N, CA and C of each residue as an Amber inpcrd file, in Angstrom:
protein
   486
 128.8910000 193.1800000   3.2580000 129.7350000 192.7190000   3.5100000
 131.2280000 193.1120000   3.2570000 131.5140000 194.4080000   3.3160000
 132.5560000 194.8400000   2.8580000 133.2450000 194.8660000   4.2690000
 132.5500000 195.4050000   5.2390000 133.1820000 194.9740000   6.8760000
 134.0010000 193.7610000   6.8710000 133.0110000 192.7680000   6.6380000
 133.8940000 191.3660000   6.8830000 135.1830000 191.2840000   5.9030000
 135.2130000 191.9460000   5.2330000 136.6890000 191.9330000   4.2900000
 137.5530000 192.5180000   4.9560000 137.1810000 193.2490000   6.0700000
 138.3710000 194.1870000   6.9280000 138.0960000 193.7060000   8.0530000
 137.4820000 192.5450000   8.3760000 138.0740000 191.8850000   9.8790000
 138.6280000 190.8310000   9.3770000 139.3760000 190.4790000  10.2690000
 139.8310000 188.8080000  10.6930000 138.9710000 187.5990000  10.5650000
 138.7940000 186.8730000  10.0820000 137.5090000 185.7330000  10.8190000
 137.6750000 185.3090000  11.7580000 139.1960000 185.3040000  11.9440000
 139.5070000 184.5340000  13.3890000 139.2820000 185.3320000  14.3840000
 138.8270000 186.9310000  14.1980000 138.3920000 187.8770000  15.6490000
 137.1830000 187.6540000  15.5180000 136.4090000 186.9840000  15.0250000
 134.7270000 186.8380000  15.1180000 134.4370000 185.6030000  16.0410000
 133.2630000 185.5990000  16.9210000 132.9290000 184.5730000  17.6900000
 131.4690000 184.4540000  17.2910000 131.0980000 183.4910000  16.2670000
 129.6020000 183.4140000  16.0230000 128.8790000 182.5600000  17.0130000
 127.6140000 183.3590000  17.1960000 127.0130000 182.4740000  18.6590000
 125.4380000 182.7820000  18.5850000 124.9220000 181.7040000  19.1820000
 122.9970000 181.6990000  18.8360000 122.8650000 181.1380000  20.5200000
 121.6790000 181.9220000  21.2040000 121.3380000 181.2090000  22.6320000
 120.2160000 180.7790000  22.1620000 119.5970000 179.7880000  23.2650000
 118.4460000 179.2170000  23.2540000 117.8050000 179.4560000  24.6680000
 116.5070000 179.8340000  24.6830000 116.0440000 180.2220000  26.0800000
 114.5750000 179.8540000  26.3730000 114.1700000 179.6630000  27.1720000
 112.9150000 179.0300000  27.3190000 112.4480000 179.8620000  29.0240000
 111.2340000 179.7850000  29.1550000 110.6240000 180.2100000  30.4590000
 111.5650000 179.6350000  31.5480000 111.3730000 180.4340000  32.8250000
 112.1390000 179.8100000  33.7430000 111.5120000 178.7750000  34.6870000
 110.2480000 178.9850000  34.4140000 109.5300000 178.0220000  35.3150000
 108.6590000 176.8360000  33.8190000 108.3260000 175.7000000  34.1320000
 107.9140000 175.1660000  33.4060000 106.1230000 175.3090000  33.0970000
 105.5870000 175.9410000  33.8870000 104.1340000 176.5740000  33.3460000
 103.7930000 177.6830000  34.1670000 102.6360000 178.3970000  34.0970000
 102.7090000 179.6250000  34.6760000 102.0950000 179.0580000  36.3000000
 101.8200000 178.2430000  36.3480000 101.3790000 177.6330000  37.9930000
 102.1600000 177.1700000  38.5550000 103.5430000 177.1680000  38.3240000
 104.6410000 177.1920000  39.1510000 105.1610000 178.6150000  39.5430000
 104.9280000 179.6080000  39.1180000 104.9050000 181.1240000  39.7160000
 104.7960000 181.0080000  40.9010000 105.7360000 181.9410000  41.7120000
 105.3530000 182.5930000  42.8540000 104.4070000 183.2160000  42.7610000
 103.4820000 183.9140000  43.5840000 102.4740000 185.0330000  43.8830000
 103.2570000 186.1070000  43.1550000 104.4030000 186.3050000  43.6680000
 104.9630000 187.6700000  43.1870000 105.4360000 187.5980000  41.8770000
 105.6140000 186.5420000  41.3120000 105.8870000 186.5280000  39.8380000
 104.8520000 186.5680000  38.9040000 103.9990000 185.4240000  39.6910000
 102.7310000 185.9970000  38.9260000 101.9160000 186.9620000  38.5250000
 102.0010000 187.5860000  39.5610000 101.5740000 189.1360000  39.2880000
 102.2220000 190.4440000  38.0720000 104.1080000 189.9000000  38.3150000
 105.0260000 190.4420000  37.1690000 104.4230000 189.9910000  36.0460000
 103.8790000 188.7990000  35.6100000 103.8680000 188.1010000  34.4300000
 102.4500000 188.4670000  33.9760000 101.5000000 188.5950000  34.3780000
 100.1850000 189.0890000  34.3490000 100.2640000 190.8820000  33.7930000
 101.0350000 191.3210000  34.7400000 101.1380000 192.7190000  33.9320000
 101.7450000 192.7130000  32.5130000 102.9670000 192.0520000  32.1470000
 103.5420000 191.9590000  31.3900000 102.4530000 190.9060000  29.8840000
 101.8250000 190.1390000  30.3670000 100.7400000 189.6750000  29.3710000
  99.8060000 190.5160000  29.1210000  98.9090000 191.6670000  29.9400000
  98.2000000 192.4300000  29.9250000  98.8710000 193.3630000  28.7520000
 100.3590000 193.8240000  28.6490000 100.5740000 194.4010000  27.6000000
 100.6980000 193.9730000  26.3000000 101.2880000 192.7350000  26.4060000
 101.2780000 191.8510000  25.2560000 100.3770000 191.8150000  24.7130000
  98.7870000 191.3020000  25.2890000  97.7980000 191.4620000  25.0490000
  97.4220000 193.0510000  24.1190000  97.3100000 193.9700000  24.9340000
  97.1180000 195.1190000  24.5200000  97.9430000 195.3270000  23.1580000
  99.2960000 195.0890000  23.1460000  99.5410000 195.4950000  21.8690000
  99.7860000 194.2430000  20.6480000  99.2690000 193.3490000  20.9200000
  98.8100000 192.3940000  20.2200000  98.1650000 192.9110000  18.4300000
  98.6380000 192.1050000  17.7620000  98.1440000 192.4080000  16.5570000
  96.8280000 191.3560000  16.1470000  96.7100000 190.5680000  17.3750000
  95.3210000 189.2550000  17.3320000  94.1890000 190.1910000  17.1260000
  93.2120000 189.6830000  16.5330000  91.9690000 190.5290000  16.3250000
  90.8940000 190.0010000  17.4170000  91.5910000 189.1970000  18.0390000
  90.6450000 188.4460000  19.1210000  91.7650000 188.0890000  20.3800000
  92.1570000 189.2460000  20.9880000  93.2100000 189.2170000  22.0880000
  92.4300000 188.6330000  23.3680000  91.1410000 188.5530000  23.7780000
  90.4800000 188.1870000  24.6300000  90.8950000 186.6690000  25.0080000
  91.2790000 186.0030000  24.2700000  90.8750000 184.6740000  23.7290000
  92.6560000 184.0900000  24.6960000  93.4180000 185.1620000  24.7540000
  94.4250000 184.6970000  25.6140000  94.7810000 184.9930000  26.8480000
  95.1890000 184.3070000  27.8990000  95.1600000 184.8900000  29.3720000
  96.7800000 184.6530000  29.4600000  97.1110000 185.1170000  30.9370000
  98.3170000 185.3060000  31.2020000  98.8740000 183.6260000  31.0920000
  98.0240000 182.8460000  31.6590000  98.5010000 181.1770000  31.5990000
  98.7850000 180.7640000  30.2400000  97.7530000 181.3900000  29.3820000
  98.3110000 180.9410000  28.1930000  99.7000000 181.3370000  27.0580000
  99.6430000 182.2820000  27.7170000 100.7950000 183.3720000  27.0800000
 102.1300000 182.8660000  27.5830000 102.2040000 182.2290000  28.6170000
 103.1290000 181.9920000  29.7050000 104.3090000 181.0290000  28.7480000
 103.7270000 180.4820000  27.7630000 104.7130000 179.7730000  27.1140000
 105.5360000 180.6340000  26.1030000 105.5670000 181.6490000  25.9740000
 106.5360000 182.6970000  25.1450000 107.2360000 183.2920000  26.3320000
 107.5260000 183.0270000  27.5100000 108.0660000 183.9460000  28.5080000
 109.5390000 183.6920000  28.2550000 109.8650000 182.6080000  27.1860000
 111.3770000 182.4670000  27.5870000 112.0020000 183.5050000  26.5170000
 111.2970000 184.3230000  25.9770000 111.6320000 185.6670000  24.9110000
 111.8680000 186.9080000  25.7950000 111.7300000 186.9400000  27.0170000
 111.4980000 188.2580000  27.6550000 112.7780000 187.7650000  29.1040000
 113.6620000 188.2100000  28.7350000 114.9120000 187.8530000  29.9030000
 114.8090000 187.9320000  31.0450000 113.7150000 188.6380000  31.7520000
 113.1290000 188.8880000  33.2130000 112.2420000 187.4900000  33.6460000
 111.5370000 187.0460000  32.5690000 111.1080000 185.7410000  32.9640000
 111.5300000 184.5140000  32.0040000 112.7010000 184.5310000  31.5380000
 113.3660000 183.1610000  30.3670000 114.4420000 183.2470000  31.1910000
 115.2910000 182.2470000  30.5700000 116.5930000 181.9270000  31.2240000
 116.9120000 181.0470000  29.8740000 118.3250000 181.0790000  30.1920000
 119.4820000 180.6410000  28.5310000 119.6000000 179.3330000  29.0820000
 119.4170000 178.2160000  28.3380000 119.6480000 176.7590000  28.3340000
 120.8170000 176.3860000  27.3870000 120.8970000 177.0890000  26.5840000
 122.4670000 176.8400000  25.3560000 122.7100000 178.1170000  25.1660000
 124.2570000 178.2810000  24.6670000 125.1620000 179.3550000  24.0540000
 125.7930000 178.1770000  22.9770000 125.8910000 178.3210000  21.7700000
 126.4330000 177.5670000  20.7450000 127.3640000 178.6400000  20.1810000
 128.2940000 178.5610000  20.3620000 129.5280000 179.5650000  19.4400000
 130.0670000 178.7030000  18.6450000 130.6290000 179.1040000  17.0960000
 131.3350000 178.9260000  16.4970000 132.3790000 180.0290000  16.0910000
 133.3940000 179.2370000  15.7920000 134.9210000 180.1200000  15.4960000
 135.3540000 179.6440000  14.4060000 136.2880000 180.5370000  13.5440000
 137.0810000 179.7060000  12.8980000 138.6810000 179.7490000  12.9110000
 139.1460000 178.6830000  12.5380000 140.4020000 178.5230000  13.2380000
 141.0620000 178.0360000  11.9060000 141.7240000 178.9660000  11.1460000
 142.4670000 178.6830000  10.0020000 141.3460000 178.3120000   8.7970000
 141.5430000 177.2710000   8.4540000 140.7980000 176.7140000   7.3200000
 139.3730000 175.9920000   7.9110000 139.4840000 175.5720000   9.6270000
 138.4990000 175.2300000  10.1920000 137.4150000 175.9160000  11.1390000
 136.2630000 175.4440000  10.6160000 135.4210000 175.7310000  11.5750000
 135.1650000 175.0960000  12.6580000 135.2040000 175.7300000  14.1770000
 134.9510000 174.6790000  15.5800000 133.4110000 175.2730000  16.1280000
 132.8120000 174.3610000  16.5660000 131.5610000 174.7000000  17.5120000
 132.0530000 173.9680000  18.7580000 131.0590000 174.5810000  19.5560000
 131.4260000 174.7130000  21.0900000 129.8430000 175.1090000  21.7020000
 129.3330000 174.1560000  22.6000000 128.1370000 174.4330000  23.0410000
 127.8730000 174.3220000  24.3940000 127.4600000 175.1660000  25.1600000
 127.3400000 175.1800000  26.7680000 125.9420000 175.2540000  27.2380000
 125.3400000 174.5110000  27.5760000 124.2040000 173.7730000  28.0040000
 123.9230000 173.1640000  29.0180000 122.9980000 173.3940000  29.7370000
 122.6180000 172.6960000  30.8470000 121.3010000 173.5390000  31.6910000
 120.7030000 172.7610000  32.6840000 120.0330000 173.5020000  33.3590000
 120.0350000 174.5600000  34.3850000 121.6930000 174.8950000  34.4180000
 122.3500000 175.7900000  35.3140000 122.6800000 176.9240000  34.6080000
 121.9560000 177.5800000  34.7690000 122.1890000 178.7940000  34.0900000
 123.6150000 179.7370000  34.3020000 123.4860000 179.5290000  35.6050000
 125.1640000 180.3320000  36.1240000 126.0400000 180.0010000  36.0470000
 125.7430000 178.8250000  35.8510000 126.8750000 177.6890000  35.4260000
 127.4830000 177.7130000  34.1130000 126.3520000 177.8080000  32.8670000
 126.8950000 177.7500000  31.6400000 127.2110000 179.2390000  31.3000000
 126.7290000 180.2540000  32.0850000 127.1890000 181.5030000  31.7880000
 128.2020000 181.6190000  32.3190000 128.8460000 181.1080000  33.2040000
 130.3010000 181.3210000  33.9970000 131.1910000 180.5390000  32.7950000
 131.0900000 179.6130000  31.9740000 131.5630000 179.0860000  31.3380000
 131.7810000 180.1590000  29.9070000 131.0740000 180.7280000  29.5570000
 130.6330000 181.3220000  28.3190000 131.3740000 182.4040000  28.6260000
 131.4610000 183.2590000  29.6720000 132.0380000 184.3280000  29.9210000
 133.5460000 184.2040000  29.8450000 133.8220000 182.8670000  30.9090000
 135.3160000 182.5920000  30.5430000 135.8330000 182.7360000  29.0140000
 135.3160000 181.9350000  28.4160000 135.7520000 181.7470000  26.9960000
 135.9700000 183.2110000  26.3790000 135.1240000 183.7700000  26.4670000
 134.9410000 185.5640000  25.9660000 136.4630000 186.1150000  26.7920000
 136.0870000 186.1440000  28.1190000 137.5020000 186.5600000  28.8200000
 139.0560000 186.0840000  28.1140000 138.9630000 185.0740000  27.7830000
 140.2320000 184.2120000  27.4210000 140.7390000 184.5470000  26.4060000
 139.7070000 184.4240000  25.3060000 140.0160000 184.3550000  23.8930000
 139.0310000 185.7220000  22.5920000 138.2190000 186.3760000  23.6550000
 138.1090000 187.3830000  23.0030000 137.6430000 188.6080000  23.2630000
 139.1270000 189.0580000  24.0320000 138.8260000 190.3500000  24.7130000
 139.4500000 191.5990000  24.6330000 140.0530000 191.4780000  23.1490000
 140.7660000 192.6700000  22.7830000 139.7010000 193.6470000  21.6390000
 140.1420000 194.7770000  21.4920000 139.5260000 195.5190000  20.5430000
 139.4270000 195.0080000  19.2490000 139.9920000 194.0890000  18.6770000
 140.1800000 193.6340000  17.1150000 138.9310000 192.2260000  17.4600000
 138.0040000 192.0120000  18.4420000 137.5470000 190.8410000  18.4050000
 135.9390000 191.4040000  18.1010000 134.9870000 190.6450000  17.8830000
 133.5350000 191.0230000  17.3290000 132.8300000 189.6950000  17.7300000
 131.4670000 190.0020000  17.9760000 130.4160000 188.7910000  18.1240000
 129.4100000 188.8860000  17.0210000 128.8810000 187.8050000  16.4740000
 128.0570000 187.7000000  15.5690000 127.1030000 186.9510000  16.1800000
 126.0090000 187.0680000  15.4210000 124.9890000 186.6530000  15.6420000
 123.7690000 186.8260000  14.8990000 122.5050000 186.0800000  14.6660000
 121.5030000 186.7840000  13.7380000 120.4530000 187.2030000  14.6220000
 119.9790000 188.4690000  14.2050000 119.3060000 189.4680000  14.9530000
 119.8520000 189.3680000  16.7890000 121.2530000 189.8040000  16.3810000
 122.3080000 189.3520000  17.9760000 121.7750000 190.9290000  18.3210000
 121.8310000 191.9330000  17.6520000 121.9660000 193.1440000  18.2760000
 120.5070000 193.4220000  19.1490000 119.3840000 192.9440000  18.4560000
 118.4070000 192.9390000  19.2510000 117.7820000 192.1570000  19.9890000
 118.3660000 190.7940000  20.0220000 118.2580000 189.3430000  21.2380000
 119.3060000 189.0770000  21.9250000 119.9150000 188.1010000  20.9100000
 120.9070000 187.5960000  21.8550000 121.8140000 188.1900000  22.4880000
 122.3550000 189.4520000  22.1210000 123.6060000 190.4670000  23.0850000
 122.9430000 190.7500000  24.3940000 121.4990000 191.4700000  24.1130000
 121.1670000 192.0770000  25.3810000 120.5560000 191.0810000  25.9840000
 119.9200000 190.0450000  25.5100000 119.2950000 188.5090000  26.6240000
 120.5260000 188.2780000  27.3660000 121.7730000 188.2280000  26.7110000
 122.4650000 187.4580000  27.7110000 123.3880000 188.4660000  28.2330000
 123.2650000 189.8740000  28.1630000 123.3990000 190.9010000  29.2190000
 122.9190000 190.6490000  30.4460000 121.6340000 190.6480000  30.1760000
 120.4220000 190.8350000  31.0600000 121.0780000 189.8050000  32.4400000
 121.0500000 188.5900000  31.2060000 120.8390000 187.3410000  32.3210000
 122.3160000 187.2780000  32.8280000 123.1480000 187.8510000  32.4250000
 124.4820000 187.7070000  33.4480000 124.4320000 188.5340000  34.5880000
 123.9010000 189.6250000  34.3210000 123.4010000 190.6780000  35.5030000
 122.3900000 189.9940000  36.4480000 121.4370000 189.0830000  36.1570000
 120.4560000 188.7570000  37.0760000 120.8650000 187.6170000  37.5730000
 122.2990000 186.9860000  37.2590000 123.1700000 185.6460000  37.8960000
 124.2940000 186.3570000  38.8550000 124.1210000 187.4180000  38.9160000
 125.1110000 188.2850000  39.7690000 126.9540000 188.4100000  38.9790000
 126.9460000 187.9580000  37.8640000 128.1690000 187.9360000  37.0900000
 128.5110000 189.0700000  36.4520000 130.0520000 189.2320000  36.3240000
 130.0800000 190.9370000  35.8640000 130.0890000 190.7300000  33.9090000
 129.6000000 191.3480000  33.4720000 129.2550000 191.6050000  32.0870000
 131.0880000 191.8050000  31.4300000 131.1250000 190.8090000  30.2970000
 132.5550000 190.7180000  29.7750000 132.4940000 192.1580000  28.9370000
 133.6290000 192.6850000  28.6160000 133.8640000 193.9450000  28.0610000
 133.4400000 193.7760000  26.6830000 133.1140000 192.7230000  25.9780000
 132.8580000 192.7970000  24.5800000 131.5230000 192.8600000  24.6330000
 130.8280000 192.4780000  26.0280000 128.9810000 192.5620000  25.5780000
 128.7330000 193.4930000  26.5490000 129.5800000 194.7100000  26.7640000
 129.1780000 195.8740000  27.5490000 128.8230000 196.7250000  26.5110000
 128.1260000 197.0260000  26.3320000 127.2810000 198.3510000  25.2120000
 126.9830000 199.9100000  26.0960000 127.2660000 199.8160000  27.5090000
 126.6180000 200.8050000  28.1940000 127.3750000 202.2360000  27.8880000
 126.5620000 203.0070000  27.4100000 127.4920000 204.1360000  27.1280000
 127.9410000 204.4710000  25.8440000 127.8220000 203.3650000  25.0290000
 128.6220000 203.0610000  23.5750000 127.6050000 203.6740000  22.6700000
 127.8840000 204.3670000  21.5680000 127.5540000 204.4080000  20.3170000
 127.2990000 203.1600000  19.3980000 126.3640000 202.9490000  18.5150000
 125.9920000 201.4030000  17.8540000 127.4330000 201.5840000  17.1050000
 127.6860000 202.2910000  16.9150000 129.2440000 201.9030000  15.8410000
 130.2030000 201.8590000  16.6760000 130.1890000 201.7770000  17.8030000
 131.5170000 201.3520000  18.4500000 131.2560000 200.0430000  19.5310000
 130.0220000 199.7050000  19.2440000 130.1760000 197.9360000  19.8530000
 130.6270000 197.0910000  19.0360000 131.3960000 196.0040000  19.0630000
 131.5850000 194.9630000  18.7320000 130.9160000 194.5030000  18.2050000
 129.8950000 194.3450000  17.6860000 128.8730000 193.5390000  17.4490000
 128.6750000 193.6670000  15.4920000 128.3140000 192.3140000  15.2490000
 127.5510000 192.0890000  14.0040000 126.9580000 191.5400000  13.7390000
 125.8230000 191.7380000  12.7160000 124.3280000 190.9760000  12.7410000
 124.1230000 190.4540000  11.4960000 123.3400000 189.2570000  11.3740000
 123.0560000 189.0350000  10.0720000 121.7690000 189.4290000   9.5640000
């Protein structure tokens, strides 16, 4: 917790994302995406710790597609921030992923766009931050500076993780 003592909490944006598969079920996938998902599912089954992996098919595994950025989408980004003694929450949510990402990016660019700012999430370095960056790219949007970790060493990123 030493690092938090060195950082002004008003410079930290706390966040959490909620993800779902891009389509309601496997049967809605195009033939191209079915082939891609089938290949992914084969690897999931191959590396599964399940003693009986044959019991799961790509169709049955599709409900977990939301945790893979190439097959999932973000339906909500909830952020929290300190403002003096107060803690404020704001959620960006909806079916239109691109719109909610544009709104989230706007918040980052307006209020969390200096070297003094940080992003904080639970398991954010492994899930939330990379997932956000990938979905931003897939939606044809520019990656905000604070999320852009390309070429950076881990200690050079502005990420805090709980």
